[in-house]
Tab-separated table of C-alpha atoms in Angstrom:
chain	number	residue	atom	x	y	z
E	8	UNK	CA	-7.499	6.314	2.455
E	9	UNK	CA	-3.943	6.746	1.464
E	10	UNK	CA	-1.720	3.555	1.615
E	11	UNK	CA	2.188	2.652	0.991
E	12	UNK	CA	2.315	-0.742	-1.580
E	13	UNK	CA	5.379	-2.356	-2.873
E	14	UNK	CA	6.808	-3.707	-6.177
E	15	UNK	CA	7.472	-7.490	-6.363
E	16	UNK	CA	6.549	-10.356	-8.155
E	17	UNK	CA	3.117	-11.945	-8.835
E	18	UNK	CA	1.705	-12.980	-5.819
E	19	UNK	CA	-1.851	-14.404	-4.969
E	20	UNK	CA	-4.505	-12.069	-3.779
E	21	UNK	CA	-7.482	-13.407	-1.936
E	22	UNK	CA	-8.460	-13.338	2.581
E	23	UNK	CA	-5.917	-11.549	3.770
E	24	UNK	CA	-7.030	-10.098	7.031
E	25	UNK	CA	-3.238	-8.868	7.701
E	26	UNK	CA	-2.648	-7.466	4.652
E	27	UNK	CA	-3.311	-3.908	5.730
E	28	UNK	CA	-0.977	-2.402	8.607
E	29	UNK	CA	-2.864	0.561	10.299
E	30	UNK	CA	-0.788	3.783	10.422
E	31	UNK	CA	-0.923	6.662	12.380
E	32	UNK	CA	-3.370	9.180	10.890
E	33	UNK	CA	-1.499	12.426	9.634
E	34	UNK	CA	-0.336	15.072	11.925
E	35	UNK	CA	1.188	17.477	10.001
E	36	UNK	CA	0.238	18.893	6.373
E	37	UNK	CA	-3.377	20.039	4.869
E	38	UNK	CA	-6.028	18.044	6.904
E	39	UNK	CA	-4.921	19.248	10.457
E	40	UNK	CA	-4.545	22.890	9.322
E	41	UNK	CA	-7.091	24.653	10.430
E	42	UNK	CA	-7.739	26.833	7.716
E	43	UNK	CA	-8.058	23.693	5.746
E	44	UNK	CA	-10.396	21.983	8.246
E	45	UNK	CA	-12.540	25.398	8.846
E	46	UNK	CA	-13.221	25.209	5.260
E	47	UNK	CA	-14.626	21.576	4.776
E	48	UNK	CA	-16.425	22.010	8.047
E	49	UNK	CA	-17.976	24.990	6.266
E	50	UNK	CA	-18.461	22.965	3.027
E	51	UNK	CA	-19.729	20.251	4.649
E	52	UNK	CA	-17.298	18.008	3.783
E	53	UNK	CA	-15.043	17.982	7.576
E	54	UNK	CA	-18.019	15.689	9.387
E	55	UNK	CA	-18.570	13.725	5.966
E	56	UNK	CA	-15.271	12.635	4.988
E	57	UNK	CA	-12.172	10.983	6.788
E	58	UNK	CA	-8.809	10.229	6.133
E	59	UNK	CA	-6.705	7.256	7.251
E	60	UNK	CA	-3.181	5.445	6.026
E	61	UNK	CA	-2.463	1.980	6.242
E	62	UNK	CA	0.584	-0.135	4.804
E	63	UNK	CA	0.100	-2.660	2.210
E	64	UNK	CA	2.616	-5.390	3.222
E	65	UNK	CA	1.986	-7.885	-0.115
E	66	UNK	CA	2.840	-7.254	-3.902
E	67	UNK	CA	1.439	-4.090	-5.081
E	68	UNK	CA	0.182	-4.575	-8.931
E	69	UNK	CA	-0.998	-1.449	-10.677
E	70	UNK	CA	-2.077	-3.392	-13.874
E	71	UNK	CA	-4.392	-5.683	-11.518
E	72	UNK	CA	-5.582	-3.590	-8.455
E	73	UNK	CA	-8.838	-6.063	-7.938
E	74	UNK	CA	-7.060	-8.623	-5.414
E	75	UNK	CA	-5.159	-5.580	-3.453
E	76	UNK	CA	-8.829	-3.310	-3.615
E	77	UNK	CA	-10.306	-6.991	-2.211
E	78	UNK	CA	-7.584	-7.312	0.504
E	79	UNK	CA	-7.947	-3.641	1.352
E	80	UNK	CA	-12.112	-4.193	2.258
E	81	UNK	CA	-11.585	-7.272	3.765
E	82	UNK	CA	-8.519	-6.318	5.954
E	83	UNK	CA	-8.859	-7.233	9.719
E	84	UNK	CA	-6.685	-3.283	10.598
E	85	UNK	CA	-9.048	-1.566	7.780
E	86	UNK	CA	-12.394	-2.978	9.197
E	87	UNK	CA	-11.576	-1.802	12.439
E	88	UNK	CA	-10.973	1.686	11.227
E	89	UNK	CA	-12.702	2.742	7.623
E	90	UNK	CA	-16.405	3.571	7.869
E	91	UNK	CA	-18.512	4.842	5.718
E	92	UNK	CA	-21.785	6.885	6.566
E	93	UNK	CA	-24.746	5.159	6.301
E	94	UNK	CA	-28.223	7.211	5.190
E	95	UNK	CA	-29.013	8.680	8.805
E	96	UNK	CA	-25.639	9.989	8.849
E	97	UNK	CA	-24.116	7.740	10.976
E	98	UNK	CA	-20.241	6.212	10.512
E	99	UNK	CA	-20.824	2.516	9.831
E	100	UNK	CA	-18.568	-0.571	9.442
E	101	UNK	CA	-18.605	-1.581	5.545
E	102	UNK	CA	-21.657	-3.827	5.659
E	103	UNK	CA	-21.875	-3.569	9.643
E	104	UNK	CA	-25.486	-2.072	10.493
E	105	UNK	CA	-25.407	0.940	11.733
E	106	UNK	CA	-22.468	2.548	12.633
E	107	UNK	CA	-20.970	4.099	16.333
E	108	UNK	CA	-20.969	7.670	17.637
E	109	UNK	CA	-17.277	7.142	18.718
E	110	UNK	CA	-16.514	6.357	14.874
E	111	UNK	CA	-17.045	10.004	14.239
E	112	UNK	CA	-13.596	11.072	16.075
E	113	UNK	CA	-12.407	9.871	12.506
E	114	UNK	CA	-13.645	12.625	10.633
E	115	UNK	CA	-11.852	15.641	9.471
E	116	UNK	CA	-14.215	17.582	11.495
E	117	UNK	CA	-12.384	15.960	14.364
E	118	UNK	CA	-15.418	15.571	16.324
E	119	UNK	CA	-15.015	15.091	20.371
E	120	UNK	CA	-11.996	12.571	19.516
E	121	UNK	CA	-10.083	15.536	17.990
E	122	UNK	CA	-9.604	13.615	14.510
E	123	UNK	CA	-7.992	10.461	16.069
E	124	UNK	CA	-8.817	7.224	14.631
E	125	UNK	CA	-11.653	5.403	16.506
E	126	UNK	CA	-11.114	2.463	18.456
E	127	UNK	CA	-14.910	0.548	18.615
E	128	UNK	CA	-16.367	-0.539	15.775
E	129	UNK	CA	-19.598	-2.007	15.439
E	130	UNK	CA	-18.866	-5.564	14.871
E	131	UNK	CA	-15.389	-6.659	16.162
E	132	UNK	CA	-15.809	-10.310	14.851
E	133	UNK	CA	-14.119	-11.015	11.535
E	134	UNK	CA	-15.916	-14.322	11.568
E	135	UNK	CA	-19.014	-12.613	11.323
E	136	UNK	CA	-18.269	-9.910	9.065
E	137	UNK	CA	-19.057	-10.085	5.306
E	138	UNK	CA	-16.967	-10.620	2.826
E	139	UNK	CA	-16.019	-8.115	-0.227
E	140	UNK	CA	-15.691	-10.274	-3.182
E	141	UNK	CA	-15.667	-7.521	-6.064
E	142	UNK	CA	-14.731	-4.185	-6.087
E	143	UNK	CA	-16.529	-1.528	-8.968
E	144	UNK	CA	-13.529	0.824	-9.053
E	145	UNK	CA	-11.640	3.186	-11.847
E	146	UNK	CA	-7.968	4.031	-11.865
E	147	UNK	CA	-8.149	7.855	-11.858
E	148	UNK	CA	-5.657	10.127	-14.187
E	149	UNK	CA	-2.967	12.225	-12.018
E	150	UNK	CA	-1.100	13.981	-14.746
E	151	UNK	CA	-1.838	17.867	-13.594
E	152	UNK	CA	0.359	18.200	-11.449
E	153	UNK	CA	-0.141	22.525	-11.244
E	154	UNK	CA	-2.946	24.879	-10.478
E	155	UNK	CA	-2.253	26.564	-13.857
E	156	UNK	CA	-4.508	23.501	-14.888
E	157	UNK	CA	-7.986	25.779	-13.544
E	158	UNK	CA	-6.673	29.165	-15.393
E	159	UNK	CA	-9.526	28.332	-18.150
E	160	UNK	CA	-11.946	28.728	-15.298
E	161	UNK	CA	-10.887	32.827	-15.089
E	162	UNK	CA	-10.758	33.004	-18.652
E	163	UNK	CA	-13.551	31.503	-19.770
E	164	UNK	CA	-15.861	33.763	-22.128
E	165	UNK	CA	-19.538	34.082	-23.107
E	166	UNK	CA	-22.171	35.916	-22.065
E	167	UNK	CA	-22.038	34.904	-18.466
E	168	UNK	CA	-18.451	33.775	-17.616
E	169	UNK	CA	-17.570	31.948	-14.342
E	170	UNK	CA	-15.937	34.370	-12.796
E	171	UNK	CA	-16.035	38.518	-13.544
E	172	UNK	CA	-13.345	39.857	-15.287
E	173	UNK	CA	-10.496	40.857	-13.110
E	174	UNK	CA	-12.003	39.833	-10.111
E	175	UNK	CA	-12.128	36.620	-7.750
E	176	UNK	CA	-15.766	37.186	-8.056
E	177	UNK	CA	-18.200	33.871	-9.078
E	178	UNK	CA	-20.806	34.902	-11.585
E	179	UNK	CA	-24.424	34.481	-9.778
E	180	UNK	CA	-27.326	32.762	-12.274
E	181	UNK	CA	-30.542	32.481	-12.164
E	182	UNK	CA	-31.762	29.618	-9.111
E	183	UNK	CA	-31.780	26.075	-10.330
E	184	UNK	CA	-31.738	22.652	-9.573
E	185	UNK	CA	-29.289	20.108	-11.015
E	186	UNK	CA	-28.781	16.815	-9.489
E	187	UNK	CA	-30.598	17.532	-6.529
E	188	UNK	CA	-28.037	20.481	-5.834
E	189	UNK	CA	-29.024	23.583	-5.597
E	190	UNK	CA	-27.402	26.012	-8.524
E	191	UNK	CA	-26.997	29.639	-8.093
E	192	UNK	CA	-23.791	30.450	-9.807
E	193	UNK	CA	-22.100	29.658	-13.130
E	194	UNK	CA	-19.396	27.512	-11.392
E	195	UNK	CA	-21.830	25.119	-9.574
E	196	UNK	CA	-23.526	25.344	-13.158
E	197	UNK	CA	-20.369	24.232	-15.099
E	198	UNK	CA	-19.375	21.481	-12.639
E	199	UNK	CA	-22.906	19.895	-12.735
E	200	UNK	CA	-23.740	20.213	-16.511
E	201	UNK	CA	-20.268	19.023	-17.761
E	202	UNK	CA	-20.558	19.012	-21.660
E	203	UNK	CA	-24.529	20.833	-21.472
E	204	UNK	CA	-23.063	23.726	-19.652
E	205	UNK	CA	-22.520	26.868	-21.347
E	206	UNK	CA	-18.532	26.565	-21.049
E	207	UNK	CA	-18.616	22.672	-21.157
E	208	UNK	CA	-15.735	22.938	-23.813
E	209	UNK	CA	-13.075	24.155	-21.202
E	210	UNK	CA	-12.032	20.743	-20.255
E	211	UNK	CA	-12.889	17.822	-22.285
E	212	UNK	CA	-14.027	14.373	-20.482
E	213	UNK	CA	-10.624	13.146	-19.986
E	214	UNK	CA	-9.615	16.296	-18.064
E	215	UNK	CA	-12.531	16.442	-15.763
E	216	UNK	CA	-11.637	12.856	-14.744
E	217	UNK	CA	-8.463	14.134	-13.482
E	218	UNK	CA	-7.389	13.725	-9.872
E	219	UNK	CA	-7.729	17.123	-9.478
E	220	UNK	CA	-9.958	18.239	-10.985
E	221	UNK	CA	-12.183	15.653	-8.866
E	222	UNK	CA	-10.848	17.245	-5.646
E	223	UNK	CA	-11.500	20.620	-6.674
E	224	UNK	CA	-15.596	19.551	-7.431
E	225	UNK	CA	-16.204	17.554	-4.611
E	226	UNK	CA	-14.764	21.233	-2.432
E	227	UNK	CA	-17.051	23.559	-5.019
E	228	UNK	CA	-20.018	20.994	-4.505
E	229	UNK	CA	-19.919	20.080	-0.980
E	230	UNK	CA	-22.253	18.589	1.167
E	231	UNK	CA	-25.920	19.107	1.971
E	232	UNK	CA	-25.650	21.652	3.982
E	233	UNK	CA	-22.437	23.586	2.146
E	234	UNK	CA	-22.252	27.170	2.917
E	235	UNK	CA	-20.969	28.462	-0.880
E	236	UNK	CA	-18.194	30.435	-1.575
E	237	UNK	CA	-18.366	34.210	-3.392
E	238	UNK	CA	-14.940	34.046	-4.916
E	239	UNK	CA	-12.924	31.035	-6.606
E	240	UNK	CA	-9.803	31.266	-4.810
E	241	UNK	CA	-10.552	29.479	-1.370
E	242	UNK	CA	-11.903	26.798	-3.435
E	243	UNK	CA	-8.259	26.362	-5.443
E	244	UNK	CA	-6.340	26.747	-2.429
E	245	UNK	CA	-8.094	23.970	-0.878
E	246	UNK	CA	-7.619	21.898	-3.213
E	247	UNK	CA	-3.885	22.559	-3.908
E	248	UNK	CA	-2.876	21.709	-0.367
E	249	UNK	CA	-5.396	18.551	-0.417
E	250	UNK	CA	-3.936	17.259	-3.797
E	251	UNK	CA	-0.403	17.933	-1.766
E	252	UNK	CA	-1.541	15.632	0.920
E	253	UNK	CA	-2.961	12.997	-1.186
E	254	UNK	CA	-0.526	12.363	-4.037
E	255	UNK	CA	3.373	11.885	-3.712
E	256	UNK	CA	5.745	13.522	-6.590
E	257	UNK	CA	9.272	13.015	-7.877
E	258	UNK	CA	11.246	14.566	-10.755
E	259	UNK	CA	10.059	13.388	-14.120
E	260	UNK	CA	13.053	11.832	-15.550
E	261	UNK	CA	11.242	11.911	-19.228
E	262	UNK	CA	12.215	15.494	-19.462
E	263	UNK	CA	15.245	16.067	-21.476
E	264	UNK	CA	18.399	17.581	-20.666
E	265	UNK	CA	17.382	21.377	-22.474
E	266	UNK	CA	13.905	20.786	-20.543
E	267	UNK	CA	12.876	22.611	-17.306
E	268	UNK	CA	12.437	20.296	-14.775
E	269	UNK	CA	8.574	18.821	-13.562
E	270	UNK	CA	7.515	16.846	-11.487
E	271	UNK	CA	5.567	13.998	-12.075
E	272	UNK	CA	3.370	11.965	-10.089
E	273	UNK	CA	3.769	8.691	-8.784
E	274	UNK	CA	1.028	7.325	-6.754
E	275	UNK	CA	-1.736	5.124	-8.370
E	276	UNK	CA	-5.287	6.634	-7.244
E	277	UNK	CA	-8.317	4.272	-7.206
E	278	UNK	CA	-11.804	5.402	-7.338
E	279	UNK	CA	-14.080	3.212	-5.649
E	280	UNK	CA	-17.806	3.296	-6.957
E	281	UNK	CA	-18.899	0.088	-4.713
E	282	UNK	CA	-18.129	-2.963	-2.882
E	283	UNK	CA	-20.199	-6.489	-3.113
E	284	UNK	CA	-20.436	-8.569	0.118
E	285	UNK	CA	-21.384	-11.959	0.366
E	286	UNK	CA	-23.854	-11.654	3.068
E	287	UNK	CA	-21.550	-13.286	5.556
E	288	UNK	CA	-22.160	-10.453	7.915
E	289	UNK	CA	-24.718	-8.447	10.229
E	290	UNK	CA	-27.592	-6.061	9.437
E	291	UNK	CA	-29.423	-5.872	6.395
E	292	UNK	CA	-26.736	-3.984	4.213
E	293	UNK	CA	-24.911	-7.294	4.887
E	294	UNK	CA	-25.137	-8.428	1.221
E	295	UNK	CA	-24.948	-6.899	-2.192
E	296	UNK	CA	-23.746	-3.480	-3.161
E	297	UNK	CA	-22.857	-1.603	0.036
E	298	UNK	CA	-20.915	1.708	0.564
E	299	UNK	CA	-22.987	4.690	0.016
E	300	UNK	CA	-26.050	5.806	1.722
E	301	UNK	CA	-27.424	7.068	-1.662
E	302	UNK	CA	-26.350	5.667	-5.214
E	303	UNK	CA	-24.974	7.515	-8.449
E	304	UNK	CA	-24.839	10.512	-5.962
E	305	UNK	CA	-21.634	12.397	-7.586
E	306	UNK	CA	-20.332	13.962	-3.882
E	307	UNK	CA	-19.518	9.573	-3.267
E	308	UNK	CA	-15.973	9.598	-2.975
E	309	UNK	CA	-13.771	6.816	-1.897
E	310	UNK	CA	-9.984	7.396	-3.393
E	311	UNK	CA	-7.209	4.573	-2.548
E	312	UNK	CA	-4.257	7.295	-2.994
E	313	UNK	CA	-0.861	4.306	-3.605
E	314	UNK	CA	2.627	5.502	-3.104
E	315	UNK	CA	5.170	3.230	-4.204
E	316	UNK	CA	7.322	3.282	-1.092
């Protein structure tokens, strides 16, 4: 989900079922291109992820995201339009039951309803819906800003290096299975072992939290039924135009006046891990932890992407 906040002073968070504005989902940039879309539908991803942008209309405070995370789950105009898949692959209401086939016109598959937000939901009664009262969540690092940031990836060494010398080419490895994902070349390999893996020292922990470096795993990884890539470049340029959508950028105005200029960026991403309802609503996910089908599962991905205007 990718929202607009604003700057003011301290204000209460807490019910706020108008808190969220629903926007028009995006029709330009890199999730309506279809080169874009044929590749997560080929990863995967299209039918298992969606996109939608809403407007934050109270104080915006990046130092305490908890009450706007809180007014974001429990928003009347978010309700009615984020789901989440539940284990049978359905799209579900956030502690709902199970979930409509008209809520999959919301993925970036597109589905029947041609990627257009959905319209039923499965419980249309806020006073029976549960409540979020916590949010597990992480503020995620966004300072790559360039693709320059994956060049370590072609030059990477060692007896069996990610990708062949002067090629595109991914280097194939022995069959294996990490994380219940299948491994059969030294990318998949190096995502899934982090430090273990035979180039773990390419990017240290703080880097492989990065924004994008997140985006570019959850493309290499993909969903159950992913259909892998040979070469490393559809992969990148996936995730360049998806960071592009995601994240907004300005001039950095730290650079000095001899300095090239950069860009820097400005929005405030939000990982969330999990939600806890009070048990206020329907179905039996209708307390406790509920957002995933499956926990600790590392292709869970729900980013809160924050410009500032």
């Amino acid at each position: 989900a990718r929202g607009r906040g604003k700057m003011a002073p301290a204000d209460e968070g807490g019910d706020a079922p108008t808190a969220f504005v629903k926007l028009p989902d995006p029709t330009s940039g890199a999730f309506i291109e279809p080169a874009v879309r044929s590749s997560l539908k080929k990863w995967d991803l299209g039918g298992n992820s969606a996109v939608h942008r809403f407007r934050y209309t109270k104080a915006f405070h990046p130092m305490d995201a908890e009450p706007f995370l809180r007014d974001f789950f429990n928003s009347d105009a978010v309700r009615d339009n984020f789901q989440a898949l539940d284990a049978k692959g359905s799209w579900r209401g956030i502690g709902e039951g199970a979930g409509t086939a008209a809520a999959a016109a919301s993925s970036l598959d597109g589905g029947d309803g041609g990627g257009g937000a959905s319209d039923s939901i499965t419980n249309p009664n806020p006073k029976t819906r549960s409540k979020c009262t916590r949010v597990k969540h992480e503020l995620v690092p966004c300072t790559a800003i360039s693709m320059a940031f994956f060049d370590r990836i072609y030059s990477a060494e060692g007896d069996a290096p990610i990708v062949r010398a002067g090629t595109e080419f991914i280097n194939k490895c022995l069959d294996d299975v990490v994380e219940g994902f299948p491994v059969a070349d030294a990318l998949r390999e190096f995502l899934l072992r982090g430090e273990e893996s035979e180039h773990g020292e390419l990017y240290t922990t703080e880097e492989r939290s990065e924004f994008l470096f997140r985006v570019m795993a959850h493309c290499c990884l993909g969903g159950a039924m992913c259909q892998y890539e040979d070469q490393l470049e559809p992969y990148l340029d996936v995730t360049r135009r998806l960071y592009r959508a995601l994240v907004a950028a300005k001039k950095d105005k730290a650079v000095g006046p001899d300095e090239p200029d950069r860009a820097a960026i400005v929005s405030d991403v939000y990982a969330v891990h999990q939600v806890e309802l009070d048990g206020g609503g329907v179905g039996k996910e209708a307390a406790g932890w509920g957002l995933y089908p499956k926990a600790n599962n590392r292709q869970n991905f729900c980013y809160l992407c924050v410009d500032p205007w």
